[in-house]
PDB file of C-alpha atoms and ligand atoms in Angstrom:
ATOM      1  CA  UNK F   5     -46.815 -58.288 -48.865  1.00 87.00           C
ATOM      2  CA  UNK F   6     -46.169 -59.659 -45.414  1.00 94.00           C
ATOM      3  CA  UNK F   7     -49.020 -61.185 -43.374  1.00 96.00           C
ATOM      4  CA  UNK F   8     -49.119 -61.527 -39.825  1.00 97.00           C
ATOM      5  CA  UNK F   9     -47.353 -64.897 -38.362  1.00 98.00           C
ATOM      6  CA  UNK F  10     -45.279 -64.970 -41.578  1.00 98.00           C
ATOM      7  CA  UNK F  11     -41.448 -64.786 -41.570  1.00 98.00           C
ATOM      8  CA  UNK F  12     -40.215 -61.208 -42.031  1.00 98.00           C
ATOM      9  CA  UNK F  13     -37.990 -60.960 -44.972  1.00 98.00           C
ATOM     10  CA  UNK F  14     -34.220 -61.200 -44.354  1.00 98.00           C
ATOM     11  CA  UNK F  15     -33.596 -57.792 -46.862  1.00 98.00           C
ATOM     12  CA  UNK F  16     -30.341 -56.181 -47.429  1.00 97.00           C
ATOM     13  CA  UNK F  17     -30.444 -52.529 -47.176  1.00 97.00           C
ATOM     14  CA  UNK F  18     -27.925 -49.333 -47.050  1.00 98.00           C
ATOM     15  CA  UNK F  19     -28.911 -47.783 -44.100  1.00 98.00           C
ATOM     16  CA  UNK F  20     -27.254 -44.677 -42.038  1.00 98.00           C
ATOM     17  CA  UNK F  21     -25.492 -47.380 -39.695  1.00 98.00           C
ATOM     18  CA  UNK F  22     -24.238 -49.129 -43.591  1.00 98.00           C
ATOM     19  CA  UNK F  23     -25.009 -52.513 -44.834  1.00 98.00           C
ATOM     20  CA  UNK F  24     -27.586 -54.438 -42.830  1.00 98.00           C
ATOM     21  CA  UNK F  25     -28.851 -57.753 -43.383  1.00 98.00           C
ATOM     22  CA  UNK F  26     -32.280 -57.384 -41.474  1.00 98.00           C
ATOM     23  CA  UNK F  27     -32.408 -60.753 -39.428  1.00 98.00           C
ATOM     24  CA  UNK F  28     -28.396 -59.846 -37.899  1.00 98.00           C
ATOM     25  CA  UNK F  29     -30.348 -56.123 -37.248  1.00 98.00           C
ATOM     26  CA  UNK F  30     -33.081 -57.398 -35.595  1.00 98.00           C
ATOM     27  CA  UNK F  31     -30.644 -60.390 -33.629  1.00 98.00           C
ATOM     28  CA  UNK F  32     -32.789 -61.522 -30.317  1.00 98.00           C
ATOM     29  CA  UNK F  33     -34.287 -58.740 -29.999  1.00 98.00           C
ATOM     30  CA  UNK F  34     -37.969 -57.062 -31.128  1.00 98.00           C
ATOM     31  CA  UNK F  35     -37.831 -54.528 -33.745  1.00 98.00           C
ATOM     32  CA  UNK F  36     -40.221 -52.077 -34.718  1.00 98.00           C
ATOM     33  CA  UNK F  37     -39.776 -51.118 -38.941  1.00 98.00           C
ATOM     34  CA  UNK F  38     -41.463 -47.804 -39.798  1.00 98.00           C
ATOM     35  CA  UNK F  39     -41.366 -46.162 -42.826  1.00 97.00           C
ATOM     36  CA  UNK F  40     -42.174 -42.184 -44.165  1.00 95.00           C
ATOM     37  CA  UNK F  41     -42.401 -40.919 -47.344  1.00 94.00           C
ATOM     38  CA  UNK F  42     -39.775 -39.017 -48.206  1.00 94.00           C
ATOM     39  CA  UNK F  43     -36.620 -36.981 -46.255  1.00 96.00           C
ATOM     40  CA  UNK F  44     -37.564 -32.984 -45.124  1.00 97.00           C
ATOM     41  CA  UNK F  45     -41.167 -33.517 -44.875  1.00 96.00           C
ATOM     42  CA  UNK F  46     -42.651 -32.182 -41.906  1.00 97.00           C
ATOM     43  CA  UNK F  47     -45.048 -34.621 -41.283  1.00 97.00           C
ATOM     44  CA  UNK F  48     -42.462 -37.377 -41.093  1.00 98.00           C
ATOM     45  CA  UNK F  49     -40.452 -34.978 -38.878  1.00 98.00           C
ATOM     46  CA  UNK F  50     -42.469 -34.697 -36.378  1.00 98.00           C
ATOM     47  CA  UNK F  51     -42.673 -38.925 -36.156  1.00 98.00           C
ATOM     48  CA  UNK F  52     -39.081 -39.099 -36.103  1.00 98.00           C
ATOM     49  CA  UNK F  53     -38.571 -36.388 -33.210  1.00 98.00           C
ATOM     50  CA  UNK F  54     -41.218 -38.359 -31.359  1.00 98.00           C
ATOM     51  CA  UNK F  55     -39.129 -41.773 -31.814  1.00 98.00           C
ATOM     52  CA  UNK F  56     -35.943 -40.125 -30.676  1.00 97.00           C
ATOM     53  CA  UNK F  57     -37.988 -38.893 -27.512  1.00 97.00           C
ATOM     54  CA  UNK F  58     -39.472 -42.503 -27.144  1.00 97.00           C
ATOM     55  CA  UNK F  59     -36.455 -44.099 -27.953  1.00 97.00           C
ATOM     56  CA  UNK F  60     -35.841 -45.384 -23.626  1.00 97.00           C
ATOM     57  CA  UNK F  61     -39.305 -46.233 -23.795  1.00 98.00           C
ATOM     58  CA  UNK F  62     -38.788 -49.292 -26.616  1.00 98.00           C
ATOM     59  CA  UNK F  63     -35.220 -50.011 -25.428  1.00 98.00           C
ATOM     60  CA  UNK F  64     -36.873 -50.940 -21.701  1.00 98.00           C
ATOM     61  CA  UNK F  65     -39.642 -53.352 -24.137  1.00 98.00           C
ATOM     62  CA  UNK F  66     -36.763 -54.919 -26.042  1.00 98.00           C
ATOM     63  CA  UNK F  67     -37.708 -53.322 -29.063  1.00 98.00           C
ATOM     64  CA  UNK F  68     -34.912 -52.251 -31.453  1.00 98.00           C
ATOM     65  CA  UNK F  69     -35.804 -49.634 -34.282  1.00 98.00           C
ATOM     66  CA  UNK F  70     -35.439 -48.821 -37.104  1.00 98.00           C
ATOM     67  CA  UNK F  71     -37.043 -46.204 -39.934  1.00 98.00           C
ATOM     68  CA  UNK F  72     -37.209 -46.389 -43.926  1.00 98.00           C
ATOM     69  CA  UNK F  73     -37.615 -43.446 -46.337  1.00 96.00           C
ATOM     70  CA  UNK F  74     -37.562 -43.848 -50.821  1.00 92.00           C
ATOM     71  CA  UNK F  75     -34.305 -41.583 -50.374  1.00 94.00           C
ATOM     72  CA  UNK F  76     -30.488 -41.393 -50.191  1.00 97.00           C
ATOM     73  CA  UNK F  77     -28.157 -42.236 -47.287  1.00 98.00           C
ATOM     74  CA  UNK F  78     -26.520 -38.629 -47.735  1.00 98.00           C
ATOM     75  CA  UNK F  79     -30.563 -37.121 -47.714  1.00 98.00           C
ATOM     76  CA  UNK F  80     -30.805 -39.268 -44.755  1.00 98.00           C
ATOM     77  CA  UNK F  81     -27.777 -37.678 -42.295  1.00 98.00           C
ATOM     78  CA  UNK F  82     -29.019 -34.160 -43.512  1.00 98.00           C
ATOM     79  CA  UNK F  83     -32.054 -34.642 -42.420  1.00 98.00           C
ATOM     80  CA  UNK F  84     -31.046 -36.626 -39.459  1.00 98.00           C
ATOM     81  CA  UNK F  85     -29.645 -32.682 -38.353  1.00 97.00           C
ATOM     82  CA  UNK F  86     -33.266 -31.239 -38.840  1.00 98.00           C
ATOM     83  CA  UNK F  87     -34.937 -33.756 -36.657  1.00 98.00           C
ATOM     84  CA  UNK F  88     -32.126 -33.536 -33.943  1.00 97.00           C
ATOM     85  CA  UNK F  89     -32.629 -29.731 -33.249  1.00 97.00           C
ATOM     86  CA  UNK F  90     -36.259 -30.106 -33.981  1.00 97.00           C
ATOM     87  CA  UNK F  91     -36.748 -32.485 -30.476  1.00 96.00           C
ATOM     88  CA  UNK F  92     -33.665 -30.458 -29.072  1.00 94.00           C
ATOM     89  CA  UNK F  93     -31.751 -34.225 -28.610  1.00 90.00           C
ATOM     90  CA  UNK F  94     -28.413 -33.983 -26.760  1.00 91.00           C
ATOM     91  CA  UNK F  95     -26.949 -36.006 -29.266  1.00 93.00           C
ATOM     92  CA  UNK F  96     -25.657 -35.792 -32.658  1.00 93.00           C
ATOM     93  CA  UNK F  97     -26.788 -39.275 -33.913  1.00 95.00           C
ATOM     94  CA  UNK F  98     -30.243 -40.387 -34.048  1.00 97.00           C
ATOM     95  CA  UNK F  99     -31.020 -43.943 -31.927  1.00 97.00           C
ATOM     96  CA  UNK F 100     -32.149 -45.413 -34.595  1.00 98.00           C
ATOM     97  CA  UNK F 101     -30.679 -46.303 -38.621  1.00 98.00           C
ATOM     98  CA  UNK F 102     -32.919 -44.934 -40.991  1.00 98.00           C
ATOM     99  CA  UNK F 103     -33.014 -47.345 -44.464  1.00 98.00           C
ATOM    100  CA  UNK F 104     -32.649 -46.163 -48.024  1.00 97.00           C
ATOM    101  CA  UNK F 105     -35.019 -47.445 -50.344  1.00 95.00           C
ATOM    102  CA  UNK F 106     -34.261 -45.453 -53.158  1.00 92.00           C
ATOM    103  CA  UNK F 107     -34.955 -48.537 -55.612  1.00 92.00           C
ATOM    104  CA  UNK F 108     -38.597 -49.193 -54.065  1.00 92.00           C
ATOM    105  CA  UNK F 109     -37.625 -52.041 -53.258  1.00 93.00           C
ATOM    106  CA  UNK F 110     -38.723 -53.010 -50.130  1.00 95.00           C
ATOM    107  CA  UNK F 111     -41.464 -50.782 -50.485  1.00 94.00           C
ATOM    108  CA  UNK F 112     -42.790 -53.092 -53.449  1.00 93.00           C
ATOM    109  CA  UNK F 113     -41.698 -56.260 -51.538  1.00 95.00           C
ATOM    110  CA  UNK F 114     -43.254 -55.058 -48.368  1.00 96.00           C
ATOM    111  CA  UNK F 115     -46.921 -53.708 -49.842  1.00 94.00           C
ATOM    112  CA  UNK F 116     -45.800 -50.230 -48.619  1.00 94.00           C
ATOM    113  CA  UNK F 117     -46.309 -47.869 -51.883  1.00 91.00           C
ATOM    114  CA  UNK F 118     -48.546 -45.215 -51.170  1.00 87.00           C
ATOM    115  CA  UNK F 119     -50.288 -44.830 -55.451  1.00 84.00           C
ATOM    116  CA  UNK F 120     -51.308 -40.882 -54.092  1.00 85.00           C
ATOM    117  CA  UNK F 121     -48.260 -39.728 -53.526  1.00 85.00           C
ATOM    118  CA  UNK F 122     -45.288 -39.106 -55.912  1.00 87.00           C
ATOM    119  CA  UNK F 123     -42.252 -37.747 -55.605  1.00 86.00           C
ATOM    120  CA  UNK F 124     -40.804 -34.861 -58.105  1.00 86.00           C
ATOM    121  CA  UNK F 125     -39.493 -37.409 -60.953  1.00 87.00           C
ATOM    122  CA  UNK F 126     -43.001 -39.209 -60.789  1.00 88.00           C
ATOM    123  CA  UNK F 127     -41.615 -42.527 -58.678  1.00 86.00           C
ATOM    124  CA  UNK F 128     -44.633 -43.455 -56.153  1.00 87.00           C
ATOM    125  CA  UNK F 129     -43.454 -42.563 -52.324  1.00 88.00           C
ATOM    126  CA  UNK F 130     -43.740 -45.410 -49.258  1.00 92.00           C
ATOM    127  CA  UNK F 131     -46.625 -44.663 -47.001  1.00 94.00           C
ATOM    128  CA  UNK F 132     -46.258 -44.683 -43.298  1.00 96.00           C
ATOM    129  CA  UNK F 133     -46.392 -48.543 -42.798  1.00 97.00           C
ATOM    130  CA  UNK F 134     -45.954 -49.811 -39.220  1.00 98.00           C
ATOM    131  CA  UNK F 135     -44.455 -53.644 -38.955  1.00 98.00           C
ATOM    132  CA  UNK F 136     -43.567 -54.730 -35.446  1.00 98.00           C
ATOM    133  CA  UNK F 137     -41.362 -58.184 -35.715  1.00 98.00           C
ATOM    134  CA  UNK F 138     -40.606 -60.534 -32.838  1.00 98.00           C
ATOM    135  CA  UNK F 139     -37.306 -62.453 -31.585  1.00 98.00           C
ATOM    136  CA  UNK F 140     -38.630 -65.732 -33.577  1.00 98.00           C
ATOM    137  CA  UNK F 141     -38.728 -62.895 -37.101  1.00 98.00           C
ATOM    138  CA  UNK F 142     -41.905 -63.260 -37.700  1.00 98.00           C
ATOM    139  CA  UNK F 143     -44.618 -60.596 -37.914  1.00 98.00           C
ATOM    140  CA  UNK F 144     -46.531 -59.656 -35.153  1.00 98.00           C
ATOM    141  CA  UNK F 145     -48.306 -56.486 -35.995  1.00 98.00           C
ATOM    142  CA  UNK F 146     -49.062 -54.062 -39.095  1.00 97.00           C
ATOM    143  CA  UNK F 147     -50.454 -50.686 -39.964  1.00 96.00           C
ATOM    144  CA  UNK F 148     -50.900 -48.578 -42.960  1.00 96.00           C
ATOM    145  CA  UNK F 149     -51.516 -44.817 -42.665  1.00 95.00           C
ATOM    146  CA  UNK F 150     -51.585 -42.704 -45.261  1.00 93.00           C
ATOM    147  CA  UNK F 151     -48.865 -39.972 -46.315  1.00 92.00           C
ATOM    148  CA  UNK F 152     -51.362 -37.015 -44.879  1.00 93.00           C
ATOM    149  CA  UNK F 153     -51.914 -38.639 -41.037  1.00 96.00           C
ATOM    150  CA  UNK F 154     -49.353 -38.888 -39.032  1.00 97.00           C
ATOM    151  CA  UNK F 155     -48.912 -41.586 -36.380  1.00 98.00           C
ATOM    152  CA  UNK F 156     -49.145 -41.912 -32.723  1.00 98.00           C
ATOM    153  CA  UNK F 157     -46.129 -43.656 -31.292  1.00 98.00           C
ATOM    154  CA  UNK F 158     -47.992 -43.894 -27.922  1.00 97.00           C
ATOM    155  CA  UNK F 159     -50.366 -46.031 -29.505  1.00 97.00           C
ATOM    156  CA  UNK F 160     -47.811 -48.426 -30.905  1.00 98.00           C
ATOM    157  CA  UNK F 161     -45.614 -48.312 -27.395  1.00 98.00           C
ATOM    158  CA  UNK F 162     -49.112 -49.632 -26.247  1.00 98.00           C
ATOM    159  CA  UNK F 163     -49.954 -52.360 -28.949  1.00 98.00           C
ATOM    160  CA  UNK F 164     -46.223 -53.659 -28.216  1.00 98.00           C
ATOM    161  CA  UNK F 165     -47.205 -53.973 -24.405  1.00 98.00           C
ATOM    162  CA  UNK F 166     -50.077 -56.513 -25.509  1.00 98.00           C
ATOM    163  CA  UNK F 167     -47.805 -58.660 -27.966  1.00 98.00           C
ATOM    164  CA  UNK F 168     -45.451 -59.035 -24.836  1.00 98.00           C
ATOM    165  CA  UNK F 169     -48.661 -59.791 -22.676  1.00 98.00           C
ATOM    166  CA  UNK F 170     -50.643 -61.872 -24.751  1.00 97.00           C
ATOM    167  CA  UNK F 171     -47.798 -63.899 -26.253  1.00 96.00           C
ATOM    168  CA  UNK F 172     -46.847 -65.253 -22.541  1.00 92.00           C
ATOM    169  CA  UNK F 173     -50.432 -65.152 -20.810  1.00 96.00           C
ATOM    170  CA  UNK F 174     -53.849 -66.751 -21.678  1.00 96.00           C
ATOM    171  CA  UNK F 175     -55.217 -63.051 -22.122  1.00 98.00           C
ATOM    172  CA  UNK F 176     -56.606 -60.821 -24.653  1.00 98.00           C
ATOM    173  CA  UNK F 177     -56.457 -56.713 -24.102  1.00 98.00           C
ATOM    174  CA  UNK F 178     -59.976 -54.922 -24.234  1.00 98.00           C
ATOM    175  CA  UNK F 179     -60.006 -51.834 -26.599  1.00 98.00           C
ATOM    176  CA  UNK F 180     -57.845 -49.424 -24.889  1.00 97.00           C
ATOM    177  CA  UNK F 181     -56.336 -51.563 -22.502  1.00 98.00           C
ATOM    178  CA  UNK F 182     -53.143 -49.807 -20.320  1.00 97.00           C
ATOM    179  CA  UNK F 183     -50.378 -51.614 -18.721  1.00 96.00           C
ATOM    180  CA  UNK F 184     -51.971 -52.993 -15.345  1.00 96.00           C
ATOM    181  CA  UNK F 185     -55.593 -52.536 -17.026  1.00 98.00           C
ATOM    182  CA  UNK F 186     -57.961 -55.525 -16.799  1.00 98.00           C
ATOM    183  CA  UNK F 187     -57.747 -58.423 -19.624  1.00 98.00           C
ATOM    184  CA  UNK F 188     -60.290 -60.886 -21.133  1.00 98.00           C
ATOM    185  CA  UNK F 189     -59.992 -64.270 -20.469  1.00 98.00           C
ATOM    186  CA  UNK F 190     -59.428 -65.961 -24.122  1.00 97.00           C
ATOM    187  CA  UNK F 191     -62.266 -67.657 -25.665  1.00 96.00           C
ATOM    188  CA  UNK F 192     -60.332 -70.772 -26.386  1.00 96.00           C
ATOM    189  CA  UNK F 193     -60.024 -71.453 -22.127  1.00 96.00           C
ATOM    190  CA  UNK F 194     -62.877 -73.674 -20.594  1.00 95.00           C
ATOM    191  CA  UNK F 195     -64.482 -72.467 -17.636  1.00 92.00           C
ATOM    192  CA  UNK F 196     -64.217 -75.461 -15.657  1.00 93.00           C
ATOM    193  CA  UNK F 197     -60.910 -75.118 -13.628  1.00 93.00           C
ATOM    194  CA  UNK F 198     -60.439 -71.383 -14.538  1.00 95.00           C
ATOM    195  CA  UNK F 199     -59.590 -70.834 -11.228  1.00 92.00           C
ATOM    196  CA  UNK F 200     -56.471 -72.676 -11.593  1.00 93.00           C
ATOM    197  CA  UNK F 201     -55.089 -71.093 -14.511  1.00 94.00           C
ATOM    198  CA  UNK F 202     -56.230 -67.256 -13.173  1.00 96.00           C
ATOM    199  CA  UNK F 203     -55.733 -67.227  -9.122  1.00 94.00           C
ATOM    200  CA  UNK F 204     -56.390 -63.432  -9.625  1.00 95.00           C
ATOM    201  CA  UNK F 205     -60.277 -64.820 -10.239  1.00 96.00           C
ATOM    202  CA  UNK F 206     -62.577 -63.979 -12.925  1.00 97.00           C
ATOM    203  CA  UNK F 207     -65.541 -62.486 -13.521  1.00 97.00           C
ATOM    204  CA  UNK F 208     -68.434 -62.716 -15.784  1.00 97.00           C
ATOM    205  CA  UNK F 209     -70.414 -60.122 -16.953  1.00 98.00           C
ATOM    206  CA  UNK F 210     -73.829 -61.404 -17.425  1.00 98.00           C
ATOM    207  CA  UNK F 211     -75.369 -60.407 -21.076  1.00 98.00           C
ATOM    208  CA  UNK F 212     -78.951 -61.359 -22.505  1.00 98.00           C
ATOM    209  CA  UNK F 213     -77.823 -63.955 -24.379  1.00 98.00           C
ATOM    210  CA  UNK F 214     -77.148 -65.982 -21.196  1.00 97.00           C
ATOM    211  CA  UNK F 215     -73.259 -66.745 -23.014  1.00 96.00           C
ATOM    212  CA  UNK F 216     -70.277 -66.437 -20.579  1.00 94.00           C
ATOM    213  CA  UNK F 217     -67.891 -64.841 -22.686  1.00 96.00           C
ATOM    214  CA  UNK F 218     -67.159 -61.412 -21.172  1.00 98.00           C
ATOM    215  CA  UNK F 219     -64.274 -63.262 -18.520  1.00 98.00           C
ATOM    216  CA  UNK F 220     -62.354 -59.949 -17.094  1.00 98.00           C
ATOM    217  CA  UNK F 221     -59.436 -60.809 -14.831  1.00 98.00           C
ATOM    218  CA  UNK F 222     -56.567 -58.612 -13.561  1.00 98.00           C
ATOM    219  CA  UNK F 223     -53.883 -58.738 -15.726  1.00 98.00           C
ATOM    220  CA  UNK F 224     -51.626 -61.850 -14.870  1.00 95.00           C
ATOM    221  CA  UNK F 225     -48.033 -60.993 -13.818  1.00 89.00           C
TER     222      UNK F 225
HETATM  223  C1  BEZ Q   4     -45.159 -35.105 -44.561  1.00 90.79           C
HETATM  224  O1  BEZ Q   4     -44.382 -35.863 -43.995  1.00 90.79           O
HETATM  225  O2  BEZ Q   4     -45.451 -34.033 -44.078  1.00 90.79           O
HETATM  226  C2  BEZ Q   4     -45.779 -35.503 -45.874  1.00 90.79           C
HETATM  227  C3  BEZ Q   4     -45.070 -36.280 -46.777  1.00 90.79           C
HETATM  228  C4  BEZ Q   4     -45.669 -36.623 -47.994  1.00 90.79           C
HETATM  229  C5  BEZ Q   4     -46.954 -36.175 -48.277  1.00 90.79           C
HETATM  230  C6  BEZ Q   4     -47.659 -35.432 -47.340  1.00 90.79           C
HETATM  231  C7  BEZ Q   4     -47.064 -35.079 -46.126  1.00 90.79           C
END
């Protein structure tokens, strides 16, 4: 189990790109680490067609990827065909290594097992985890979803727009905050001399309990 702000561990993995050691993957960059249950499932699919689509979207972000499913490298490139002509990609290759974990592994060391789902020989099956790593390695976001909901890579292309924001800017996003939306001033900044630290201004919404804590400002460049 990984929790948030700790080091992400530096695995070794056979992958469809070969041997990686995770850290030399993930280099300066950001990485986003997702992982499915198993190879020709159509949930999983439908996630990976949606990452190939998305795939310009992260690169502009910074954000290298990278998937993980409980089977074989050789499952892996078959598959890799079924998702290609699924999303109609020019390409032969998916942009992004998909991991083996036939071992569970990682999905033991990582907290990922999913105990409802099993695959034909009775092994448990990874759920769809979601682990979002910066430059420094450490871990910046995670999700769990279960086998039976699929994600919504929008959503995530989203969350990684606040990690870049907030990890620069005094700010916290509002719930569904969009690139350019308003932010909330963080608790932690005194109001005296706000003005110097947000030259965009602020403003307070008033509440009953007289507290000055709802601090919107434009969202600092
Ligand atoms: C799927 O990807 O469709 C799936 C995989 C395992 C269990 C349920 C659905």
């Amino acid at each position: 189990m990984v929790n948030l702000g700790d080091t992400f561990p530096n695995f070794e993995a056979d992958t469809t790109i070969g041997k990686i050691k995770f850290h030399d993957f993930i280099g300066d960059s950001w990485c986003i680490l997702f992982s499915h249950p198993a190879d020709y499932t159509p949930v999983c699919t439908t996630e990976l067609g949606k990452c190939v689509e998305l795939e310009p979207e992260f690169k502009k972000r910074g954000v290298k990827m990278i998937a993980l499913s409980c089977d074989d490298v050789p499952s892996h490139e078959g598959w890799s065909k079924d998702i290609i002509e699924y999303v109609k990609c020019s390409s032969d290759k998916l942009p992004y290594p998909i991991i083996s974990d036939k071992s569970r592994d990682l999905a033991v060391k990582l907290g990922m097992v999913d105990p409802a789902e099993k695959d034909n020989a009775g092994l448990p099956l990874t759920c769809r985890a979601v682990f979002i790593i910066g430059p420094d390695k450490k871990l910046k976001l995670s999700m769990l979803y279960p086998a039976t909901t699929g994600r919504n890579f929008a959503e995530i292309l989203r969350v990684i727009d606040s990690l870049q924001l907030t990890m620069n800017k005094k700010v916290a996003t509002p719930e569904g905050w969009q690139q350019g939306g308003k932010c909330m001033v963080l608790p932690s900044i005194p109001q005296e001399g706000i003005e110097k630290v947000f030259p965009k201004g602020v403003t307070v919404q008033p509440v009953p309990s007289g507290k000055a804590y709802l601090r919107f400002t434009p969202q600092p460049e």
